Coordinates of C-alpha atoms in Angstrom, one line a residue:
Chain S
X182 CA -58.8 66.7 -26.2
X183 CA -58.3 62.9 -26.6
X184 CA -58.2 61.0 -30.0
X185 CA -60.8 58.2 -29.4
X186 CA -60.5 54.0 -30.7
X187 CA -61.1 54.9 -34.2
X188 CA -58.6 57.7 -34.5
X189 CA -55.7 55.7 -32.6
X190 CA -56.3 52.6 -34.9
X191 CA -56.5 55.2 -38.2
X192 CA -53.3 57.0 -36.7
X193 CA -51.2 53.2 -36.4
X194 CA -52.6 52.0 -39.7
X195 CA -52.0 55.4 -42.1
X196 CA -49.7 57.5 -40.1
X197 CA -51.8 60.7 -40.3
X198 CA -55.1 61.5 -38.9
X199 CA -57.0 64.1 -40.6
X200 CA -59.6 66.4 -38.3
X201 CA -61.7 68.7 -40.7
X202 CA -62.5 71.7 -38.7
X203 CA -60.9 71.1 -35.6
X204 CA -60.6 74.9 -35.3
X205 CA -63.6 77.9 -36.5
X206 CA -63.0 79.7 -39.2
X207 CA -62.5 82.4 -37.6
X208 CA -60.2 81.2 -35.2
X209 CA -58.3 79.9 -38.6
X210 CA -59.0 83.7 -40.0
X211 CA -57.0 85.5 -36.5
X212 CA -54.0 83.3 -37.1
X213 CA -54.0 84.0 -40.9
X214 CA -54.5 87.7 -40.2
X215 CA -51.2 87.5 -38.0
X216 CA -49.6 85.3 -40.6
X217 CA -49.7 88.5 -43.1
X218 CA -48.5 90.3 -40.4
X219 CA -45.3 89.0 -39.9
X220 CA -44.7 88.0 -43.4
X221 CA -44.3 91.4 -43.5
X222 CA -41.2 92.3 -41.0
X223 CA -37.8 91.8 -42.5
X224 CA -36.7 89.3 -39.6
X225 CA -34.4 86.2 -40.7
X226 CA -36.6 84.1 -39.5
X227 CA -38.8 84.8 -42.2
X228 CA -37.7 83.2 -45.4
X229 CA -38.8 84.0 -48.9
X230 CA -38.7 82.4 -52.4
X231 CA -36.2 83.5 -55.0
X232 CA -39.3 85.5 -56.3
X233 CA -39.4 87.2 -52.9
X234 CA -42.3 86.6 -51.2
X235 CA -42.9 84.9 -47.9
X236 CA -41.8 80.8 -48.0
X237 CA -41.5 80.7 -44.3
X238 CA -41.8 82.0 -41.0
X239 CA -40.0 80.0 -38.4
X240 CA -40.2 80.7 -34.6
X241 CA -43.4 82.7 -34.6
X242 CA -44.6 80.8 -31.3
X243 CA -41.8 83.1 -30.1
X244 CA -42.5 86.6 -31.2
X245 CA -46.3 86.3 -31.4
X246 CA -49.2 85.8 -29.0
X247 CA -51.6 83.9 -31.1
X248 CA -49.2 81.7 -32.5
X249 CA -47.8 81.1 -28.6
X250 CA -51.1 79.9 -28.2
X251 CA -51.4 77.7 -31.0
X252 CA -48.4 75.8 -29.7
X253 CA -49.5 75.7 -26.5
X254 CA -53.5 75.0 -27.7
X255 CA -54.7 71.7 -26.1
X256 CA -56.5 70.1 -29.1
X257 CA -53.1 69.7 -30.6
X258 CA -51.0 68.8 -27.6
X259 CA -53.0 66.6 -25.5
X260 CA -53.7 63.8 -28.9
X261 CA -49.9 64.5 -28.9
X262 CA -49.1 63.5 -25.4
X263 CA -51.6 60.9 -25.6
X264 CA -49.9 59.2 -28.9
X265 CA -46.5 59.2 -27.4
X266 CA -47.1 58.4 -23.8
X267 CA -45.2 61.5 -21.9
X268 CA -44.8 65.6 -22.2
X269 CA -43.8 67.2 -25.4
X270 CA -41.1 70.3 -26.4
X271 CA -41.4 72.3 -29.8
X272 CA -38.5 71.4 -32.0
X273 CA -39.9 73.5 -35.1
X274 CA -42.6 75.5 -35.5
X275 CA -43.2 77.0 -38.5
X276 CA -45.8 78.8 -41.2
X277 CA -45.8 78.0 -44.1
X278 CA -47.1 79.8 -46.8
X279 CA -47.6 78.4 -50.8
X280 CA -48.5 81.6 -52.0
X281 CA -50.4 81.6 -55.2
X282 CA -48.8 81.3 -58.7
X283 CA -44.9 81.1 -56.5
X284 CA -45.2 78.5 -54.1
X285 CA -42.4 75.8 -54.7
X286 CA -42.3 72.1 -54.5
X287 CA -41.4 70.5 -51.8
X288 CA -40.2 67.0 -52.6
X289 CA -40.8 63.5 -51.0
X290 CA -39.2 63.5 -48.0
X291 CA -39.7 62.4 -43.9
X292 CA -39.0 65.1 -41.7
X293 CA -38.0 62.5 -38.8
X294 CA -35.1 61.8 -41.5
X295 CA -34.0 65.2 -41.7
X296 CA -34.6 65.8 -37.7
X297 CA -32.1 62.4 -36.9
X298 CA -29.4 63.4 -39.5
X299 CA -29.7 67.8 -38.9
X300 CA -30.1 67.5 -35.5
X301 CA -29.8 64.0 -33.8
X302 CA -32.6 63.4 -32.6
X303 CA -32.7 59.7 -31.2
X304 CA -36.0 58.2 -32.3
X305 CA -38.8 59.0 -34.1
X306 CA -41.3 60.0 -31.1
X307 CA -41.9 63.4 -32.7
X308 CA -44.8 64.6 -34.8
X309 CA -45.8 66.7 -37.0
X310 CA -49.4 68.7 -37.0
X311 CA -50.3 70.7 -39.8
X312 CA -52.9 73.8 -39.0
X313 CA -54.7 74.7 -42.4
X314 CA -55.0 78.9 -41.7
X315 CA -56.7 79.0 -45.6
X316 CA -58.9 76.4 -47.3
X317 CA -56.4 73.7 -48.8
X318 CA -58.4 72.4 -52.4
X319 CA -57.0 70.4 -55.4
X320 CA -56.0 73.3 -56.6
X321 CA -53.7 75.0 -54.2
X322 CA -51.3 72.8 -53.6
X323 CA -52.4 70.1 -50.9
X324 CA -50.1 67.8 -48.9
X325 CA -49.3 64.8 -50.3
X326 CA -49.0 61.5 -48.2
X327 CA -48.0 57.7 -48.4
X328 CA -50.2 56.0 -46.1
X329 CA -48.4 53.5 -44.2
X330 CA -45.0 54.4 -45.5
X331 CA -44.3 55.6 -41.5
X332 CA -43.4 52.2 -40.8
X333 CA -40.9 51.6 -43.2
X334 CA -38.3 53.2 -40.3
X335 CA -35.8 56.1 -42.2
X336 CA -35.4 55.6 -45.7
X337 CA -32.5 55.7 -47.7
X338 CA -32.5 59.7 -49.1
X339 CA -30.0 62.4 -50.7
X340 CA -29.8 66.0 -49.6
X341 CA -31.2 68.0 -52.1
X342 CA -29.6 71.5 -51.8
X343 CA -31.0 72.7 -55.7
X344 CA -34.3 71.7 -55.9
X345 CA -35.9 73.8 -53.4
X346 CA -35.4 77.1 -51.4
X347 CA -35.0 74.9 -48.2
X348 CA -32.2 72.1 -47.8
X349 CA -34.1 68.6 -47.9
X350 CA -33.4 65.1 -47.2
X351 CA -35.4 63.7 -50.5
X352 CA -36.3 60.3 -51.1
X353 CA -35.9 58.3 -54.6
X354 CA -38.8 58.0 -57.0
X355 CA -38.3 54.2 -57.1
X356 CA -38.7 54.3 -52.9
X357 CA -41.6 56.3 -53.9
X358 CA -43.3 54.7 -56.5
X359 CA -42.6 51.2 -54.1
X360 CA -44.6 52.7 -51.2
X361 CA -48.0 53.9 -53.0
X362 CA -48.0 50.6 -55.0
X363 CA -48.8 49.4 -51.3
X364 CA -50.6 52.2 -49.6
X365 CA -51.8 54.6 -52.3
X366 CA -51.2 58.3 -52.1
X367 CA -53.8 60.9 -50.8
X368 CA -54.1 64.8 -50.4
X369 CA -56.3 65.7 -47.2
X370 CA -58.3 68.9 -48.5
X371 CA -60.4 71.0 -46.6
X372 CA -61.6 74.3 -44.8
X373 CA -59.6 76.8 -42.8
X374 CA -59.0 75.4 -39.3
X375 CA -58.5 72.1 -40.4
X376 CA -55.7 69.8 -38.7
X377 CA -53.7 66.8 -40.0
X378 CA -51.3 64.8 -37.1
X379 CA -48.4 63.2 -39.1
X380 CA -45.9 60.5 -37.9
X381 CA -42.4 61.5 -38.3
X382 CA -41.9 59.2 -40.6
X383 CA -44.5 59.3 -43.1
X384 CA -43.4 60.1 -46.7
X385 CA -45.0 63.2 -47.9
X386 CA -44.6 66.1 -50.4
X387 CA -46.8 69.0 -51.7
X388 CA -47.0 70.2 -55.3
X389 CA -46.3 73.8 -56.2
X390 CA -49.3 76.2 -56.1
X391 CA -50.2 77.4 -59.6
X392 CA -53.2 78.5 -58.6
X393 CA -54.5 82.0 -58.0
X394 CA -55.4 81.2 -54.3
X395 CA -52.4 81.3 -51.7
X396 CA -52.6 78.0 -49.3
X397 CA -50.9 78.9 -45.7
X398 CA -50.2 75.9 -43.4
X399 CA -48.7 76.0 -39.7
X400 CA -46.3 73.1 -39.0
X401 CA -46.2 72.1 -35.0
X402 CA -43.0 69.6 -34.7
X403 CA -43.8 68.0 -31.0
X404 CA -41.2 65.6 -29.5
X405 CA -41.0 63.9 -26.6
X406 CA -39.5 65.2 -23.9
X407 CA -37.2 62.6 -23.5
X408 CA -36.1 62.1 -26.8
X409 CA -34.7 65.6 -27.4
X410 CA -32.1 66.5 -29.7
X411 CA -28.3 65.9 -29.4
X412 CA -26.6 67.8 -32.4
X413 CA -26.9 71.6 -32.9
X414 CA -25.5 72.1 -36.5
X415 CA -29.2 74.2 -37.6
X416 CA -29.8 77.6 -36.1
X417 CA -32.0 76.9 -32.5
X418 CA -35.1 79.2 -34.2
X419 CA -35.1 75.9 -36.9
X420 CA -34.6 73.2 -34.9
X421 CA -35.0 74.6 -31.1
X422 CA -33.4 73.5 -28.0
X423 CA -35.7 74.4 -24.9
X424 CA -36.6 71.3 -24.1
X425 CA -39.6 72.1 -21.3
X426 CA -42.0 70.5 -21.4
X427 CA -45.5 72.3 -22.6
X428 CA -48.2 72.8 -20.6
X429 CA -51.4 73.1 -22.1
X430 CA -53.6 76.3 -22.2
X431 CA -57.4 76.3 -21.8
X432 CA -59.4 75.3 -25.2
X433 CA -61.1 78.9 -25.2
X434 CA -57.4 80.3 -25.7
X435 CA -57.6 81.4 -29.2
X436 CA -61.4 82.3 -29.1
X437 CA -60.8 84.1 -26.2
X438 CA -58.3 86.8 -29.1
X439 CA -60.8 86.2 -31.7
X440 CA -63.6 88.1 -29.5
X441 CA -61.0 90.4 -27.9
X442 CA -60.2 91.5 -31.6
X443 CA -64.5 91.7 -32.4
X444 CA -64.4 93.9 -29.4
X445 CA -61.9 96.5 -29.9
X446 CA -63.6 96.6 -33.5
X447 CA -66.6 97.8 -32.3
X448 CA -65.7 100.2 -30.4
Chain B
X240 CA -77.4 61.5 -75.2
X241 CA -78.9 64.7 -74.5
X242 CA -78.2 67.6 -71.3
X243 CA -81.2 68.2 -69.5
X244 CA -82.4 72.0 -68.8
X245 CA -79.9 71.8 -65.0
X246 CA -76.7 71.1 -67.0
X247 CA -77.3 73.4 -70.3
X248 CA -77.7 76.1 -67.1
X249 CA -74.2 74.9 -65.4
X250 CA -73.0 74.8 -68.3
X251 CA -73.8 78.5 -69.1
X252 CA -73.1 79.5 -65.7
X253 CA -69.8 78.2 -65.1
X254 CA -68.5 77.0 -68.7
X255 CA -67.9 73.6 -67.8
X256 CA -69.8 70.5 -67.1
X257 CA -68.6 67.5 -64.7
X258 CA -70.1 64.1 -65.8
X259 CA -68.5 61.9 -63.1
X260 CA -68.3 58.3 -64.3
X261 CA -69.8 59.0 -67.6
X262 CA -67.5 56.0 -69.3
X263 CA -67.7 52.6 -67.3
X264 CA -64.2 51.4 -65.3
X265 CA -64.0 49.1 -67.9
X266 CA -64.1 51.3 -71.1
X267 CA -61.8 54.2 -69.8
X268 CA -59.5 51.1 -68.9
X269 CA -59.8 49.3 -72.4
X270 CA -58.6 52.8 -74.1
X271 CA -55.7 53.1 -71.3
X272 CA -54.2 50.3 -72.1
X273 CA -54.8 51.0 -76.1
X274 CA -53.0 54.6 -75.1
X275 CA -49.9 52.6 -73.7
X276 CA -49.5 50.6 -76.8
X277 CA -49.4 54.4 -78.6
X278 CA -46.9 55.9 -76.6
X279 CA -44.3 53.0 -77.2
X280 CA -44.5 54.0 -81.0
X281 CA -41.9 56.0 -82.5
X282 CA -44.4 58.2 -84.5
X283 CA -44.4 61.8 -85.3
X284 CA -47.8 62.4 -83.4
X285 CA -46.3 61.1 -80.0
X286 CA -44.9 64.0 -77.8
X287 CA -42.3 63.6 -75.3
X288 CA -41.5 65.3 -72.1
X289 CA -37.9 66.8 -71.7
X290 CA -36.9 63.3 -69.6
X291 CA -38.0 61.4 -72.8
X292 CA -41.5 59.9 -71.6
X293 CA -44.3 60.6 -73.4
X294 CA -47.0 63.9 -73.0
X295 CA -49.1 63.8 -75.7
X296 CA -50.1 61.7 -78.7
X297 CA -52.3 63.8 -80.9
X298 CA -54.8 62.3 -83.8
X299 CA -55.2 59.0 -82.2
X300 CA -58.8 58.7 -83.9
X301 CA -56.8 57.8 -87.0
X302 CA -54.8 55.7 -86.4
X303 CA -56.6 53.7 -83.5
X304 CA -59.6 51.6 -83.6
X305 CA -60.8 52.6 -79.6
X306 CA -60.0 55.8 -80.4
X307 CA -61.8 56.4 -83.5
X308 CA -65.1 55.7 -82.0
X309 CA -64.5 57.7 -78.9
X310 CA -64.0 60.4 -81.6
X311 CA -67.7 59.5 -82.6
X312 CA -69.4 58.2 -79.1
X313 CA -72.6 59.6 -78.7
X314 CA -72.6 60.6 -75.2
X315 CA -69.5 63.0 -76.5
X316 CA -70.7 64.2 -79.9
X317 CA -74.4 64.8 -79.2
X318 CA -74.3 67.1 -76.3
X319 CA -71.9 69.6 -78.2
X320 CA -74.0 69.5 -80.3
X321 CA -77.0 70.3 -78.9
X322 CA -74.6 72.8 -77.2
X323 CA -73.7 74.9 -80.6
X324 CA -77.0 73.9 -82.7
X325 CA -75.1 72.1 -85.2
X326 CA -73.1 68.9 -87.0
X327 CA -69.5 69.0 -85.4
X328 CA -66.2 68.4 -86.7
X329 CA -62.8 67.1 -85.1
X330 CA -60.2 70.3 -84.7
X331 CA -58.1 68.7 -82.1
X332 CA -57.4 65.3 -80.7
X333 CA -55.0 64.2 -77.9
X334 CA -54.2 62.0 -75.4
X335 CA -52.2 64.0 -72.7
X336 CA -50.3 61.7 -70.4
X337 CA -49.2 63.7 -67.3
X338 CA -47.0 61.1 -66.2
X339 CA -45.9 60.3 -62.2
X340 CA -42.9 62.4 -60.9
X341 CA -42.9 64.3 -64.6
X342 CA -45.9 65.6 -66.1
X343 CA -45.3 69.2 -66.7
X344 CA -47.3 72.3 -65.9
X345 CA -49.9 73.7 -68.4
X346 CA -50.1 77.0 -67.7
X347 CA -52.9 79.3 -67.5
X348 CA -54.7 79.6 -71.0
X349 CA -58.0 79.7 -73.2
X350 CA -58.2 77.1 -75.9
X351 CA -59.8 78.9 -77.6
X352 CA -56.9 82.3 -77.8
X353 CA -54.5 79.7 -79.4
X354 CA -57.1 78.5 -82.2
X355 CA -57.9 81.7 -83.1
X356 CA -54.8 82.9 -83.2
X357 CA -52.8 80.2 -85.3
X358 CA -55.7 78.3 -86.7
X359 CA -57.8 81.4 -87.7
X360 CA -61.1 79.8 -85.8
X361 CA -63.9 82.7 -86.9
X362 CA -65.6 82.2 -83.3
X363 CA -65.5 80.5 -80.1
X364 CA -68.1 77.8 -81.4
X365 CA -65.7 75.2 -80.4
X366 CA -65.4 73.2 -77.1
X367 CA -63.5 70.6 -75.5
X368 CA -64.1 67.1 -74.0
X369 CA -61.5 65.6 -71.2
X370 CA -61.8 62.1 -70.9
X371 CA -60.4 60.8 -67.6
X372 CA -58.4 57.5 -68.7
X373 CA -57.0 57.2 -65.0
X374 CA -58.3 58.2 -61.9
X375 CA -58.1 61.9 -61.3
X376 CA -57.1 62.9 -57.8
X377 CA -55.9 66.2 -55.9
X378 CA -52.8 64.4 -56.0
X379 CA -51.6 63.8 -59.8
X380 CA -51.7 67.3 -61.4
X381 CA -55.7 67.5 -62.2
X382 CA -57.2 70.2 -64.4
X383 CA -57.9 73.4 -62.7
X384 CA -60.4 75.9 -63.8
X385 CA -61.6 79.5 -63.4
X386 CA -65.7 79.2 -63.3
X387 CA -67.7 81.9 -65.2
X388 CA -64.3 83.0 -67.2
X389 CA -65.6 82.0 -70.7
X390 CA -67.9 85.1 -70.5
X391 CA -64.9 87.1 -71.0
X392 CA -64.2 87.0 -74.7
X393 CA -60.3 86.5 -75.4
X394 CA -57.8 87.7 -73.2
X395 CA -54.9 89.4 -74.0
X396 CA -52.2 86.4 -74.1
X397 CA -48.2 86.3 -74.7
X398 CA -47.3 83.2 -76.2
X399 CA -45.2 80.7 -74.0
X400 CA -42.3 79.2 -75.9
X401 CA -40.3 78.4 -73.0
X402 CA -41.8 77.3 -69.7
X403 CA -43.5 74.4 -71.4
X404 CA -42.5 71.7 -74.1
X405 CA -45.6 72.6 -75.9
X406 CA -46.3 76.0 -77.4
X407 CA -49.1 78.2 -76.0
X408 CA -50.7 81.5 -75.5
X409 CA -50.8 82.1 -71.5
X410 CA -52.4 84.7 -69.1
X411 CA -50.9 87.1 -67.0
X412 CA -51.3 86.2 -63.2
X413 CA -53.0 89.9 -62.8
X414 CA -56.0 88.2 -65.2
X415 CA -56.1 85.1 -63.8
X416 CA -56.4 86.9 -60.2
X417 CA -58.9 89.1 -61.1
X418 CA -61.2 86.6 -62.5
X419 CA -60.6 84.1 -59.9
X420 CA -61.9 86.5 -57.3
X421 CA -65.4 86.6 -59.1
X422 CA -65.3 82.9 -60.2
X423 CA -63.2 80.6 -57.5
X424 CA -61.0 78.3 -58.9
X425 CA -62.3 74.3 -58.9
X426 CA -60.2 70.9 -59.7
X427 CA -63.0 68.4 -60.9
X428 CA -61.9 65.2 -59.5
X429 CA -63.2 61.9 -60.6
X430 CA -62.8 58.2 -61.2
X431 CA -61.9 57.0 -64.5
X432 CA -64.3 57.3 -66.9
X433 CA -65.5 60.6 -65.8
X434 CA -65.9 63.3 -68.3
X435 CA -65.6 66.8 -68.4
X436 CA -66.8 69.3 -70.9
X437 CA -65.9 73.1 -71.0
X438 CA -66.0 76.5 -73.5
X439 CA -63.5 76.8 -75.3
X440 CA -63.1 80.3 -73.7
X441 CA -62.6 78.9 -70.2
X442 CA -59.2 79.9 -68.6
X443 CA -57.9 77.1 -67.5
X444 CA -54.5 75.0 -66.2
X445 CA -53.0 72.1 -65.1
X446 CA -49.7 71.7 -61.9
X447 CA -46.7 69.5 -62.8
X448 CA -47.6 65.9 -61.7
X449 CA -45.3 65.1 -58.7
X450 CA -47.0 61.9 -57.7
X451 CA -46.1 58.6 -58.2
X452 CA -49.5 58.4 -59.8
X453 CA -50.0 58.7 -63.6
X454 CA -53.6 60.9 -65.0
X455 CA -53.8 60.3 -68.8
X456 CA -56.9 62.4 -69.8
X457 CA -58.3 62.7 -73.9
X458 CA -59.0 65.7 -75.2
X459 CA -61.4 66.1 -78.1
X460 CA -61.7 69.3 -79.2
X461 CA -65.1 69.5 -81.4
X462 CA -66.0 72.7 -83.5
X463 CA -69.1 74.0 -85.4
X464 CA -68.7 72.5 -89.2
X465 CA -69.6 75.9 -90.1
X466 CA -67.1 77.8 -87.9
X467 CA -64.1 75.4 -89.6
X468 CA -60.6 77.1 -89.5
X469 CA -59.0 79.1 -91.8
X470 CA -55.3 79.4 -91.7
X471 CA -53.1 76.4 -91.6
X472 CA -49.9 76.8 -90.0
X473 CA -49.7 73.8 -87.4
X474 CA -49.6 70.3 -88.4
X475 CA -52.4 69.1 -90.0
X476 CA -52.4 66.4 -87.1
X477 CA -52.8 68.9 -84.8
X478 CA -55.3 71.5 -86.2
X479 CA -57.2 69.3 -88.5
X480 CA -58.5 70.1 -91.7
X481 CA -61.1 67.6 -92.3
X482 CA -64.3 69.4 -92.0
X483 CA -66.3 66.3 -92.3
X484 CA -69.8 66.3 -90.4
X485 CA -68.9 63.7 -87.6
X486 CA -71.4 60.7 -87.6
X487 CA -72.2 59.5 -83.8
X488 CA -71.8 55.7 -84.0
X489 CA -74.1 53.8 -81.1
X490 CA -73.7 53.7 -77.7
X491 CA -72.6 50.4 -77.0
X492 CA -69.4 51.2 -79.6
X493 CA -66.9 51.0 -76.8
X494 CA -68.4 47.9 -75.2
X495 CA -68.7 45.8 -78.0
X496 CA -64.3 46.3 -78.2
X497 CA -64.5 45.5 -74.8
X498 CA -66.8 42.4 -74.3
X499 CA -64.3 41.2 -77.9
X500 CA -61.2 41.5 -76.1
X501 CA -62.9 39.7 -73.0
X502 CA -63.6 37.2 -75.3
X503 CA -59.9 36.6 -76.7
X504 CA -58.4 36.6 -73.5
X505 CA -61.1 34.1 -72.2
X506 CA -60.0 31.5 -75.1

């Protein structure tokens, strides 16, 4: 899949690009059914909130077909590819849950600030790509973004170790309040299977979920090839170090599980 | 102003009623800036948030010219009450602030639970108006509600002392749950201006504001003359006890203050 003029000039000006239903809902519904799954094991890549359920499940690309096929799906990697001009690794991967009433905060940060101080990563040609596996609304806890904040380079930002379950590089309110006076501050919100591409850069956050509906969101982190990481100081299931380069599966990949499933149900 | 026969069936329905835009730009912004000049007052009615800024100022119709007569506009006063078949008077007024980086959570609750339960309110024959003074977004911490949940009577409730600076009687999550699988859950999100009315048996919340975006939102709360309270242990600037029929004033009342104030600042 390529991104087209309008989605390339949206991408430069904003920093994310928001496809509503990129993927079925029941493609969306196979992934969230696996989700539950391995929420489930007591692995440590699965990391929960000091209530105890499910915050995170890192890695799953590795233990789990469908999500090995997520990474590898080409509606995700080829607009990848295509925005930073050469062949992309994972350096995270990760699902995210928000469950309903417990899902924390996570504060404003810009996950290429975290990715150059954690793990040296020399420039910000990496992305992010959120996969919504549940309806995001106003009530469950949407992403929050700056537009145009991604090219403010790497912000100034303290390592918040309290705030949240999961270690952060946070930015100020006054940065903050600075970069919406300029570009605003919007929450993309839509069905299951929906897709948001992020720059590195670009200063988000997402509320917590007090809402009765739980709001589960893959994170893809591609990076270019090239511009791997140099520092291992996080564990390699967090910030990973096979560095070869993805090739792309066929766009029927996760359709082709979602009627393998229908079938072994009717029998 | 009167419903037609679509909203009065909403409004049974679901228990609330989204009038997007029901207040010009001009007249939500003309009582914004009226609701700064409050909350730099050092007065017993004005509220403040644990950091110091402000959350609510309550009784503002007394003290405020703007404020007044949106205690008495008739596109507010006539629908309730058309709603409960008679001459209304004011039991609650407040401007809630739900300030950028700091507005606090309102957790899950039924207006009406708390004035029956310290005001001694005979019967849910009271409802509440939100005015949107700022734009609400998915972003800043808008009002979330469970549809259909006013047909429920009065929950069962334990009364929050601590997880909020303001006193209230809160659900249980198992509740909220259970109705929210029948009902949904749904953020209206609007301009400033916009209006929303809803039952005063409608479960309902608001997340902690983590934008850099303020949402300052009135809330009258208008009741039956005839249904008047009976016990009189909060503030009488809180639970009022002037049962005085309310007089709507005309439609333009808002306008006229701010065509006059266009016409100060243009001399």
């Amino acid at each position: 899949m390529k991104l087209n003029e309008t989605d390339l000039k949206r991408f430069d000006d904003d920093g994310f690009l928001f496809l509503p239903g990129l993927f079925s809902e029941d493609e969306a519904q196979m992934l969230m059914d696996e989700a539950q799954a391995i929420y489930k094991q007591d692995r440590e890549e699965v990391w929960r909130e000091s209530s105890g359920v499910a915050r995170t499940a890192f890695a799953a690309h590795t233990y789990s077909e469908p999500f090995r096929r997520l990474g590898r799906h080409p509606r995700l990697v080829e607009p990848v590819e295509q925005l930073l001009g050469e062949k992309l690794y994972m350096h995270q991967y990760k699902i995210n849950a928000k469950a309903a009433f417990d899902g924390e905060v996570w504060q404003w940060h810009q996950d290429y600030g975290t990715w150059a101080r954690d793990d040296g990563m020399p420039e910000p040609r990496a992305m992010n790509i959120a996969v919504f596996l549940e309806d995001v609304t106003p009530a469950n806890g949407p992403l929050l973004f700056i537009p145009k904040s991604h090219k403010q380079g790497v912000l100034e930002a303290g390592h918040d170790l309290e705030t949240t379950s999961y270690p952060l590089w946070t930015l100020d309110r006054e940065a903050v309040s600075r970069l919406a006076a300029e570009g605003g501050c919007e929450a993309p919100i839509g069905p299951k299977g929906s897709v948001v591409m992020f720059h590195g850069n670009l200063v988000h956050a997402s509320p917590p979920n007090i809402s009765p509906l739980n709001r589960t969101i893959v994170y893809l982190s591609l990076c270019a090839v090239s511009n791997h990481i140099t520092k291992f100081t996080r564990k390699e299931w967090i910030a990973h170090r096979d560095f070869t380069p993805i090739e792309s599966l066929e766009d029927d990949c996760l359709r082709e599980l979602v009627d393998n499933r229908a079938a072994v149900a009717a029998e």
